Coordinates of C-alpha atoms and ligand atoms in Angstrom, one line a residue:
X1 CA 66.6 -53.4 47.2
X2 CA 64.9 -55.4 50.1
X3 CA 61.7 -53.7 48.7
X4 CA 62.9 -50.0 49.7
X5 CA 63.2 -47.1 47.1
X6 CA 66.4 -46.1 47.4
X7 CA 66.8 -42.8 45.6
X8 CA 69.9 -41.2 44.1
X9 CA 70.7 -38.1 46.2
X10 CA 72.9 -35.1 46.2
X11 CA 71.7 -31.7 48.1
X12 CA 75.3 -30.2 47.6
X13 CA 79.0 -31.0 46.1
X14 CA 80.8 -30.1 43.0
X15 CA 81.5 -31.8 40.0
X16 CA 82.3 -35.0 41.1
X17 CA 83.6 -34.3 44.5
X18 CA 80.7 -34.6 47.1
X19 CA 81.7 -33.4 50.5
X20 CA 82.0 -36.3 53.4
X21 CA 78.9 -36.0 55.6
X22 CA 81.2 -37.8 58.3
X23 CA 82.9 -40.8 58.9
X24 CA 86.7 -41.5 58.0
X25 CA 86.8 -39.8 54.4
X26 CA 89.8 -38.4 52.5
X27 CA 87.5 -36.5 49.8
X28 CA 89.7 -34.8 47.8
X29 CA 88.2 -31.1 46.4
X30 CA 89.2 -31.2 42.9
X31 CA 90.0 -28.3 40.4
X32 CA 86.3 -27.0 39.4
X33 CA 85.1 -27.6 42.7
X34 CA 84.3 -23.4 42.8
X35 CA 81.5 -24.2 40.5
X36 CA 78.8 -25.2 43.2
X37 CA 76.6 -22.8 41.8
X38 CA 77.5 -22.3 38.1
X39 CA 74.2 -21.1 37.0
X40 CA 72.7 -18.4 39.2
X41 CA 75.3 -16.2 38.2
X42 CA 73.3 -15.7 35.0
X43 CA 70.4 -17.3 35.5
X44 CA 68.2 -14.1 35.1
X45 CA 65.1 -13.7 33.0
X46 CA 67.0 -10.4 31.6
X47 CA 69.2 -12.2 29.8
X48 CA 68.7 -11.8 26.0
X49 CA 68.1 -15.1 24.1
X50 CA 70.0 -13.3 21.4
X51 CA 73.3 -13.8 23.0
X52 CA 72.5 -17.4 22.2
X53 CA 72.3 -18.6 18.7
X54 CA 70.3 -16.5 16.5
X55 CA 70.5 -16.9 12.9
X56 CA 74.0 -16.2 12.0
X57 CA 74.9 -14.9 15.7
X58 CA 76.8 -15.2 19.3
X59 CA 76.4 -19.2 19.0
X60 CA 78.1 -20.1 16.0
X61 CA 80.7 -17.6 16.8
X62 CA 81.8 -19.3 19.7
X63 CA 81.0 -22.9 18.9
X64 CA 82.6 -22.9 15.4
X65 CA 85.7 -20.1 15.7
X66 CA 87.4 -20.9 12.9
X67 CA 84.3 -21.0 10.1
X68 CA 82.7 -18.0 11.8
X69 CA 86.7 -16.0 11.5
X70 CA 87.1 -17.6 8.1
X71 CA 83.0 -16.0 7.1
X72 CA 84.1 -12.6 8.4
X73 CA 87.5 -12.4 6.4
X74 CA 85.7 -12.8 3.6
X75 CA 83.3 -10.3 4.7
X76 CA 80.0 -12.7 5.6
X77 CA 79.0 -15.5 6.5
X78 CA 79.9 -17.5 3.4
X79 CA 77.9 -19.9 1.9
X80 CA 79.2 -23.1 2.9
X81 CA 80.0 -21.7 6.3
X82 CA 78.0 -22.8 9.1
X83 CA 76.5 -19.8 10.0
X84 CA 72.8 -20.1 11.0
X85 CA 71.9 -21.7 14.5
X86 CA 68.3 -22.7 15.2
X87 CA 67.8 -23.5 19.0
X88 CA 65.4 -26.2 19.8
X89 CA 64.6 -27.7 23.5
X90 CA 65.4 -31.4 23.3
X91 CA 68.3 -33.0 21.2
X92 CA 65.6 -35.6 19.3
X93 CA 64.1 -32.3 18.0
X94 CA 67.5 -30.9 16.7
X95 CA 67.9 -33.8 14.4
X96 CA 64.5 -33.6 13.4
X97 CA 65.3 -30.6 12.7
X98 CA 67.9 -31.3 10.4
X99 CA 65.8 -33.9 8.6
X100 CA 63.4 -31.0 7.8
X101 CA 66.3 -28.7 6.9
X102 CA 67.8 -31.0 4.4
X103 CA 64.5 -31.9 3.1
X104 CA 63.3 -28.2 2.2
X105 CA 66.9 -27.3 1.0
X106 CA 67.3 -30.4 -1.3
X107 CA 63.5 -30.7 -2.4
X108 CA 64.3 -35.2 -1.8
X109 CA 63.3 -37.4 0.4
X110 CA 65.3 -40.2 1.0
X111 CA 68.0 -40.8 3.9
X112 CA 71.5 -42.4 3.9
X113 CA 72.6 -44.0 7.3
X114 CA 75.2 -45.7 9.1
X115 CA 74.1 -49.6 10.0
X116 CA 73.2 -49.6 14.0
X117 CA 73.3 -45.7 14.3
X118 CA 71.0 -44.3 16.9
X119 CA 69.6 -40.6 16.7
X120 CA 67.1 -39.9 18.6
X121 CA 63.5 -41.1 19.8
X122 CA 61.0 -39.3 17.7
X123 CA 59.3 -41.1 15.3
X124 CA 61.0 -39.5 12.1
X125 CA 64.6 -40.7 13.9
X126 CA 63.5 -44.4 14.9
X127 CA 63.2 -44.6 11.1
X128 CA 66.2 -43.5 10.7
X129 CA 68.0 -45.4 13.0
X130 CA 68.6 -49.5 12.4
X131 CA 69.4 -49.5 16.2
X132 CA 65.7 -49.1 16.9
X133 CA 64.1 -49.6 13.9
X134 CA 65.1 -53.3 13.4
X135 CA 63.4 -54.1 16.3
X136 CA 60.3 -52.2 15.8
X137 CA 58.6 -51.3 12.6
X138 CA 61.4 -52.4 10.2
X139 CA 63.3 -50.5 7.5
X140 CA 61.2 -48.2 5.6
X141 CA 61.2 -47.6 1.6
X142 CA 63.3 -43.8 2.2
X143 CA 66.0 -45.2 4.7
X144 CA 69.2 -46.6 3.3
X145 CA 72.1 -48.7 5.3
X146 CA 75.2 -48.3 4.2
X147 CA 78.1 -50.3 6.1
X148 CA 79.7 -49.0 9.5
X149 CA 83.3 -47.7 8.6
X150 CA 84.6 -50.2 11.4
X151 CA 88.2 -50.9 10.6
X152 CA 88.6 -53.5 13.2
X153 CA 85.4 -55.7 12.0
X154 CA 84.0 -54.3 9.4
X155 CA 84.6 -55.8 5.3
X156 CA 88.0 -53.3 5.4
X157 CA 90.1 -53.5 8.0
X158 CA 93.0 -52.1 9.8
X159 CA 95.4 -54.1 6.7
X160 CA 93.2 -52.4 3.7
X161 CA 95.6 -50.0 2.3
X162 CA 92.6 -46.9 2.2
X163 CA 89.7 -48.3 4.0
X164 CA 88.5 -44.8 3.6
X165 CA 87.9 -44.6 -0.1
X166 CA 86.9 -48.4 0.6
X167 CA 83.7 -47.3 3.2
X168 CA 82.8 -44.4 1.3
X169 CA 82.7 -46.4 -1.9
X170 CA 79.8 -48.3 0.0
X171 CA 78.2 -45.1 0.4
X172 CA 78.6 -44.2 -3.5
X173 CA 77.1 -47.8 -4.0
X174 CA 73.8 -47.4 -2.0
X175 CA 73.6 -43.7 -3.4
X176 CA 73.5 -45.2 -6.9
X177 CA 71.1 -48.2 -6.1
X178 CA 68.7 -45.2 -5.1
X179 CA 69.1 -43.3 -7.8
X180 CA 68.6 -46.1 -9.9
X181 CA 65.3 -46.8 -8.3
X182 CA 64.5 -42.9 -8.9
X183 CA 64.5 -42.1 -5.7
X184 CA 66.6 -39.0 -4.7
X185 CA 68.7 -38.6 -1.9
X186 CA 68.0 -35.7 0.9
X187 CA 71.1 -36.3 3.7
X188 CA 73.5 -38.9 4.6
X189 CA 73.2 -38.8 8.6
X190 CA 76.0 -39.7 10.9
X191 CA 77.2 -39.6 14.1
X192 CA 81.0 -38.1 13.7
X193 CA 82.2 -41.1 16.0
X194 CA 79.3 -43.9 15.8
X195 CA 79.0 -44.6 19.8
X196 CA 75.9 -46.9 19.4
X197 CA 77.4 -48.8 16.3
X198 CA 80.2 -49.6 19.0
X199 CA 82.7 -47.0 19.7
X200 CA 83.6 -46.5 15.9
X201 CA 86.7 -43.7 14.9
X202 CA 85.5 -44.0 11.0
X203 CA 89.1 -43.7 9.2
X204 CA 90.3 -40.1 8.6
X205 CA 88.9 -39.3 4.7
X206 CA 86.2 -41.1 4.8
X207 CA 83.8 -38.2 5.4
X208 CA 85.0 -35.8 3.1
X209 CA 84.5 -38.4 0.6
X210 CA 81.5 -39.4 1.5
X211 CA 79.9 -35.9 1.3
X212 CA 81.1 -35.8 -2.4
X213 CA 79.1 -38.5 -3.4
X214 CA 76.3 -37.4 -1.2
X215 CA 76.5 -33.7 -2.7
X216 CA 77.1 -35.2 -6.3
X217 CA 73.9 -36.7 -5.8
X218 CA 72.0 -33.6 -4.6
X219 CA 71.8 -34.5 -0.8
X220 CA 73.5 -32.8 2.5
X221 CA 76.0 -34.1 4.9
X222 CA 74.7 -34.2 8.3
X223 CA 76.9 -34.7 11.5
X224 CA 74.9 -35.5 14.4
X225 CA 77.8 -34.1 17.8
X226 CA 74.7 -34.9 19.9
X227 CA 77.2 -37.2 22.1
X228 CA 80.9 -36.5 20.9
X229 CA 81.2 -32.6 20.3
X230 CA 82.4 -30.0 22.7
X231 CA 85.5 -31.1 23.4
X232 CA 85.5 -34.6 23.8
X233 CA 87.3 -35.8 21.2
X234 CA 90.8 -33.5 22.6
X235 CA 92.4 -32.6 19.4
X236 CA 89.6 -30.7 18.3
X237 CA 86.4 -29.2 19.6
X238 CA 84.3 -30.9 17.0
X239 CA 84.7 -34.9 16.2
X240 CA 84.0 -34.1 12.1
X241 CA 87.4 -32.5 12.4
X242 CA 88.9 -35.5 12.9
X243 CA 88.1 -36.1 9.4
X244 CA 90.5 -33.5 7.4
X245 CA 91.4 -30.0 8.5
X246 CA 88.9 -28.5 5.0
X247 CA 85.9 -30.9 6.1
X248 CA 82.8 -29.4 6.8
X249 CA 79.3 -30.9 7.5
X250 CA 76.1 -28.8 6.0
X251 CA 74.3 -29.5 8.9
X252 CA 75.4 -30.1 12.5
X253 CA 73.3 -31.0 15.3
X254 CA 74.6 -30.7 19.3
X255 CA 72.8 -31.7 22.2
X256 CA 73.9 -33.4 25.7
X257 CA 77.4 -31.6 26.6
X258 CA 75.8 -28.4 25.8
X259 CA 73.7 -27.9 28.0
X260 CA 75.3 -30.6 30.4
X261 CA 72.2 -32.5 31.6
X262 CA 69.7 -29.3 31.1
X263 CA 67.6 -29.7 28.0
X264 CA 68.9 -27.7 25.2
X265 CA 70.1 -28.0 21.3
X266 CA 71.2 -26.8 18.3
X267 CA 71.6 -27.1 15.0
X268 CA 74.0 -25.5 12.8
X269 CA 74.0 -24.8 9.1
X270 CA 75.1 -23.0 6.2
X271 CA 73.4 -20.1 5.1
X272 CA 71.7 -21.0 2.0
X273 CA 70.4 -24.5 3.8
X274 CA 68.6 -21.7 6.3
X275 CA 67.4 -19.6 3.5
X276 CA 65.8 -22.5 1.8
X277 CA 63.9 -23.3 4.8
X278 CA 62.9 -19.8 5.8
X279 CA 61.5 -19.1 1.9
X280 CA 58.6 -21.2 2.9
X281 CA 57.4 -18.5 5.0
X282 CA 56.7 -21.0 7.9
X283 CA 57.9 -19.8 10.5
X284 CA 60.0 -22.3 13.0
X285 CA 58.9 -21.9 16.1
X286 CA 59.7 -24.0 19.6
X287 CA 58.1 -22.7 22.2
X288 CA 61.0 -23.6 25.0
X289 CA 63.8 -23.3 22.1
X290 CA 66.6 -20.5 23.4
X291 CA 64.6 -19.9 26.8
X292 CA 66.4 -17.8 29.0
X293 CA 67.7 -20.3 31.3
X294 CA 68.5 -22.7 28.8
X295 CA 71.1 -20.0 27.0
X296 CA 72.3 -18.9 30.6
X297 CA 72.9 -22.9 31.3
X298 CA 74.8 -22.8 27.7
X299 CA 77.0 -20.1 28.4
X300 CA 77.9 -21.3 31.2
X301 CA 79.3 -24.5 30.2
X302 CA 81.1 -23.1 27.7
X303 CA 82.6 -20.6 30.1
X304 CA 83.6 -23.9 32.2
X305 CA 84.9 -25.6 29.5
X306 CA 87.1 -22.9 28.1
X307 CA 88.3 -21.5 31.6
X308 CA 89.2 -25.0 32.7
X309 CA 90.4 -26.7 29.5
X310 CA 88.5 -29.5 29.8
X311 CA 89.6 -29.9 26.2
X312 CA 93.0 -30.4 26.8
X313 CA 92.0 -32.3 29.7
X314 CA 90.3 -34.8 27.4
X315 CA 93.1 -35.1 25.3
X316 CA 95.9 -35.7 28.8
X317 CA 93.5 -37.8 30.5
X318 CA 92.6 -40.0 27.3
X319 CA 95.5 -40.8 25.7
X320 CA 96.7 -41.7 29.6
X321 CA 93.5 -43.9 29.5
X322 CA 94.4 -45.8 26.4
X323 CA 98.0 -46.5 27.0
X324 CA 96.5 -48.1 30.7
X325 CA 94.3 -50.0 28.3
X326 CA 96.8 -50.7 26.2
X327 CA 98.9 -52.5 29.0
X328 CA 95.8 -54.5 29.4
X329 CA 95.2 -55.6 25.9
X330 CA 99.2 -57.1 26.1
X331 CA 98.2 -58.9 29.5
X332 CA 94.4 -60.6 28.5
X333 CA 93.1 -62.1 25.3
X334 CA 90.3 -60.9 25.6
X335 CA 90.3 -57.6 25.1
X336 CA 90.8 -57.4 21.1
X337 CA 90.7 -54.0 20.4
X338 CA 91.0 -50.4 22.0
X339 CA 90.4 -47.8 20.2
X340 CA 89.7 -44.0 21.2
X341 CA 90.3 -40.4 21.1
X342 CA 90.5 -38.2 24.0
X343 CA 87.6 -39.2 26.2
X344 CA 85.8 -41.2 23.6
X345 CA 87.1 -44.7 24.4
X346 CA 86.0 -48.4 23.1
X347 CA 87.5 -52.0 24.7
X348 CA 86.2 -54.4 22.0
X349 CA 86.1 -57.9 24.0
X350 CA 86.8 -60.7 21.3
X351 CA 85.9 -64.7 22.0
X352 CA 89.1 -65.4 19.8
X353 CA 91.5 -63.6 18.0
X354 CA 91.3 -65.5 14.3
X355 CA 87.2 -64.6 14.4
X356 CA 87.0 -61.7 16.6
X357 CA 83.5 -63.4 17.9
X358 CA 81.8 -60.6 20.4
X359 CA 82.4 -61.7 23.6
X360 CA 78.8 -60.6 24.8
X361 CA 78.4 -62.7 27.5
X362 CA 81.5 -62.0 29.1
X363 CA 81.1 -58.1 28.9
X364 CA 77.5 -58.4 30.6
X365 CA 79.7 -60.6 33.4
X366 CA 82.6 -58.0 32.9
X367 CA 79.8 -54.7 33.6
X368 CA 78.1 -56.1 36.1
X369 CA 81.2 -57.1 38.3
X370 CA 82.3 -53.2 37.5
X371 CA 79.0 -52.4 39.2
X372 CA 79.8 -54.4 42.3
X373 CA 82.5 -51.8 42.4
X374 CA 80.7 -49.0 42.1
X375 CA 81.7 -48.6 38.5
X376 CA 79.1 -48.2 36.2
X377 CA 79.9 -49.1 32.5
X378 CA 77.6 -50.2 29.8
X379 CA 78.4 -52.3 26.2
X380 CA 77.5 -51.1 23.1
X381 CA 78.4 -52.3 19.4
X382 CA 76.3 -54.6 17.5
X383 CA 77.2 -57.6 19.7
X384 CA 77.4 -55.8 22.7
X385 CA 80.9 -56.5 23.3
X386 CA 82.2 -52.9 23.5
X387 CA 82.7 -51.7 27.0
X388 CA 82.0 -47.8 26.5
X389 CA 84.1 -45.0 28.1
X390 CA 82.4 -41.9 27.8
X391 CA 82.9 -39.8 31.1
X392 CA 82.6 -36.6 32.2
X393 CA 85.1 -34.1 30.9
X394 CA 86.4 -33.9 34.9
X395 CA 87.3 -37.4 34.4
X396 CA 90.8 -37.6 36.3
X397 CA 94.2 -39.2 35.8
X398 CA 93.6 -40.9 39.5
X399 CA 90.0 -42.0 37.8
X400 CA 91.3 -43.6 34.9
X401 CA 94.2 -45.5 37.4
X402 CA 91.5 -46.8 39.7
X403 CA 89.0 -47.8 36.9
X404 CA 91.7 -49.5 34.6
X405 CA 92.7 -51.4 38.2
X406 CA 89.7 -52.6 38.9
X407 CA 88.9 -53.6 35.3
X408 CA 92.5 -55.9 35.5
X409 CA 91.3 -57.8 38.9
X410 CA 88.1 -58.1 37.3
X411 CA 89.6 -59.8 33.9
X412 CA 92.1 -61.7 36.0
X413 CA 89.6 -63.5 38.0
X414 CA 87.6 -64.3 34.9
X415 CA 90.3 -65.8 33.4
X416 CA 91.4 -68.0 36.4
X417 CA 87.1 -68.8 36.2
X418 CA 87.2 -69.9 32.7
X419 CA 90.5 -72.3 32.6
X420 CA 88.6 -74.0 35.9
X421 CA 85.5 -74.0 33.6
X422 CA 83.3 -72.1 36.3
X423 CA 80.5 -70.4 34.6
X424 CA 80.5 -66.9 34.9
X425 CA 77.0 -66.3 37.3
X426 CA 75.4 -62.5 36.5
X427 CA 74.8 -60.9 39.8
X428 CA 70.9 -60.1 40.2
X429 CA 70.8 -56.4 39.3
X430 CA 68.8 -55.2 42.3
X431 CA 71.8 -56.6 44.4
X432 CA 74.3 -54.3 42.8
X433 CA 74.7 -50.4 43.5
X434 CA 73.8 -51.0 47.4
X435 CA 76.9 -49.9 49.3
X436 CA 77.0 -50.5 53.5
X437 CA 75.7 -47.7 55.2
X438 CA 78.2 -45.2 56.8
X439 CA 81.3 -47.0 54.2
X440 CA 83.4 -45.2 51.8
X441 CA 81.7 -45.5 48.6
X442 CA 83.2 -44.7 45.0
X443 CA 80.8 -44.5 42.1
X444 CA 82.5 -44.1 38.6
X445 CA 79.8 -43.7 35.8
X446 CA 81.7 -44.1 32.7
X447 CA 79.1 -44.5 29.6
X448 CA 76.4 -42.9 29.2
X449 CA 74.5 -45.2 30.7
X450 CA 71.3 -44.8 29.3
X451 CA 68.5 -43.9 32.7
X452 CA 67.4 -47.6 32.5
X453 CA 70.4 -49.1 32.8
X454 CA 70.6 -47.4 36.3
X455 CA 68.2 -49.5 38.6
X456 CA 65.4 -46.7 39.5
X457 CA 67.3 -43.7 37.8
X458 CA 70.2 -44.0 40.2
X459 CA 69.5 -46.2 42.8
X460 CA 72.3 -45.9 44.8
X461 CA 72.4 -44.0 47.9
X462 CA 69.6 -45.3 50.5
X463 CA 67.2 -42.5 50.9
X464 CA 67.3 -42.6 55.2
X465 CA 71.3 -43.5 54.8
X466 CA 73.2 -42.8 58.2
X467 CA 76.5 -41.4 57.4
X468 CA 77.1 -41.7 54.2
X469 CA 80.7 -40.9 52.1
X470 CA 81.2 -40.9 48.7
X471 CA 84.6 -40.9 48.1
X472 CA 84.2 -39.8 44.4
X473 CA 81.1 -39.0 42.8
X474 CA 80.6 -39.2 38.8
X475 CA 77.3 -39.2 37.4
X476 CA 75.7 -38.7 34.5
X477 CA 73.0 -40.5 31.7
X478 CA 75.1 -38.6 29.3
X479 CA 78.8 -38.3 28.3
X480 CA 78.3 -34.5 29.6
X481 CA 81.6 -32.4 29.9
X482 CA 81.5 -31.4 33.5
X483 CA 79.0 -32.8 36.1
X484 CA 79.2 -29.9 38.5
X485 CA 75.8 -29.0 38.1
X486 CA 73.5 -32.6 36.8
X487 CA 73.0 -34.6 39.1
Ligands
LIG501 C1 73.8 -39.7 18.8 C2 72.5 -39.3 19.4 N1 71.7 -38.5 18.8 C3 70.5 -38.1 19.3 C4 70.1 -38.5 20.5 C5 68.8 -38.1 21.1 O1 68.9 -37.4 22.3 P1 67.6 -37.2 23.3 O2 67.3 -38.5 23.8 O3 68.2 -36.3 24.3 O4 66.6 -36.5 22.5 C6 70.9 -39.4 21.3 C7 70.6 -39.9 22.6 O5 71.2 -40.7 23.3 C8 72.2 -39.8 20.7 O6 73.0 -40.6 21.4

């Protein structure tokens, strides 16, 4: 602002608690703040990339307990256990991945996906995601939509008596309408909760029946956890097991939380998927796939993650987040849906409750008066109406408090703005995000605010700042589980 590069800057801290450099702070040191230095501990080149997903190895034992136990009590890994890991770098590449994985295993081409999914950057996943594509080259002749299971405005809602059977009839639909073009279905690709398509819990069912019709026809399941595994979702580590205690995916790719802000994937399979694709004697081979590091920096967030339950954590501090969001939805109109689980949270902002019209104007005005407030939030959902909470997996009790209180003021005085007919004025973006020097600042990053959506990658902290406190300190461009170690 005021044509200076203002840089975001943290030499030292922990998680989200930075210590006060002076001035009158009350910085509180939360639990994790030991893990200053999470890393080094087994950051050396020694370590053996082994320990970290091999075919059939250390990763899928610890990221998917019960298959792996289930595959040794019936003496292997079992065939529709998932119980090959490929490592790749970048979590674009591990759906890639899959893409090439269901392809060789199912000897089709074509792809089933949800309608405004989002899954990844290459140019094989912009075709496969109507979030990008749509804008850019258009749908091509192997990519098939089928409807969003959104119950609150999708064609089966919340009064359907099985909107499950209803959504995955859809699926059955566009799988036929292939077919009957003679065109064969390799993978029906989805996010377990859709967080692009707008915070979407698809209804419990819907997978499992899905994957029939997508097996029926010859394809795989895929479950992209690139954004909602590890955790997140509370009750479960994984968000497919939302979906029935028996479901499992063929193919599941992870990304972001794992590696929480350090570049590294995975994708998970069953074994004859992996054998399909190893028979072609072409080797896979990723040159920075399960480096050293990269397995050290995965380890170690599961060893947070597991020492600190952050996964019950998700589960306390969500369901405390909804019921404050609940208590909203009572007091203003236009909030017209919440819907969550654990720290996977959507406020669907409605112009009217007979239409449910996004309010999309009102949310940009809602997210940029957050900002003013050090809160960073972004919208997603077709309209862009759905103010995402996607936090860090240290995200407090005291967080959610403070956020849900500034969100009420915020709501309040654009209420009192509309009856007087004011129009609600955007604040010029570079104006935002520039706290008074030597003040008590409190930055609250709650989405996953994609880098752009943060003015210069974080502008935020003046690069010569005097004394500068932050009170609380959350950042991330991902929903990663801890930040203790990515900004
Ligand atoms: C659901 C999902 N899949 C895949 C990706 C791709 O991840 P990356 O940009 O790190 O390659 C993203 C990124 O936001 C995502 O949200």
């Amino acid at each position: 602002t005021g044509g200076r590069i203002h840089r975001l800057h943290q030499q030292r801290g922990a998680r989200w608690a930075l210590p006060p450099s002076r001035g009158p702070s009350s910085t509180r040191t939360e639990p994790g703040a030991q893990h200053q230095q999470p890393i080094p501990a087994r950051q050396h080149c020694g370590l053996r990339t082994e320990a970290f997903g091999d075919p059939a190895g250390e990763a899928l034992r610890v990221l998917f307990p019960e298959f792996w136990e289930a595959a040794v009590q019936e003496g292997r890994p079992s065939e529709s256990c998932l119980s090959s890991a490929h490592r790749v770098s970048r979590r674009s590449e591990a759906n890639d991945l899959a893409l090439r994985l269901a392809r060789q295993y199912t000897g089709h081409w074509d792809v089933v996906v949800l309608d405004h999914a989002y899954h990844g950057h290459l140019s094989s996943l912009i075709d496969i995601s109507p979030y990008k594509f749509r804008g850019l080259d258009g749908q091509k002749e192997w990519v098939h939509v089928a409807p969003l299971p959104d119950t609150y405005r999708g064609p089966y809602r919340e009064d359907h008596p099985n909107p499950a059977v209803a959504y995955a009839s859809e699926v059955k639909r566009v799988v036929s309408s292939v077919q009957e073009k003679g065109r064969k279905i390799a993978a029906f690709f989805a996010e377990s909760l859709p967080s692009v398509g707008g915070q979407i819990i698809p209804p419990a069912g819907y997978f499992p029946e899905v994957a029939e019709h997508v097996r029926r026809a010859g394809g795989v399941f895929v479950a992209d956890e690139i954004q909602v595994g590890f955790g997140r979702v509370g009750k479960h580590f994984w968000a497919f097991q939302l979906q029935g205690e028996d479901f499992v995916p063929d193919i599941v790719t992870m990304g972001k939380s794992i590696g929480n802000g350090h570049p590294v994937a995975c994708v998970a399979t069953t074994q004859a998927v992996a054998r399909a694709f190893e028979a072609t004697g072409v080797e896979y081979f990723n040159t920075f796939g399960g480096s050293p590091v990269s397995c050290a920096v995965g380890l170690a967030v599961l060893d947070v993650l597991e020492k600190e339950q952050l996964q019950a954590h998700a589960a306390c501090v969500g369901s405390f987040l909804m019921e404050l969001l609940g208590q909203q939805k009572a007091k203003h109109p236009i909030i017209g849906d919440i819907r969550g689980v654990g720290l996977f949270v959507g406020v669907d902002l409605i112009k009217d409750k007979a239409t449910r019209t996004p309010a999309t104007e009102e949310a940009d005005y809602l997210v940029s008066r957050l900002k003013e407030n050090y809160i960073l939030l972004s919208t997603d959902g077709p309209g862009r109406n759905v103010l995402k909470f996607k936090p860090p997996m240290c995200f407090s009790l005291d967080n959610a408090q403070h956020v849900v209180a500034k969100l009420d003021a915020i709501l309040t005085d654009m209420e009192e703005k509309m009856r007087s007919c004011e129009t609600l004025r955007l604040q010029p973006e570079a104006a935002l995000l520039s706290p008074p020097l030597g003040e008590c600042a409190l930055l609250l990053v709650l989405g996953d605010p994609e880098l752009g959506s943060l003015p210069s990658a974080g502008s935020f902290v003046p690069q010569q700042a005097k004394p500068f406190v932050c009170k609380h300190f959350v950042l991330t461009d991902d929903p990663f589980p801890q930040s203790s170690f990515n900004t």
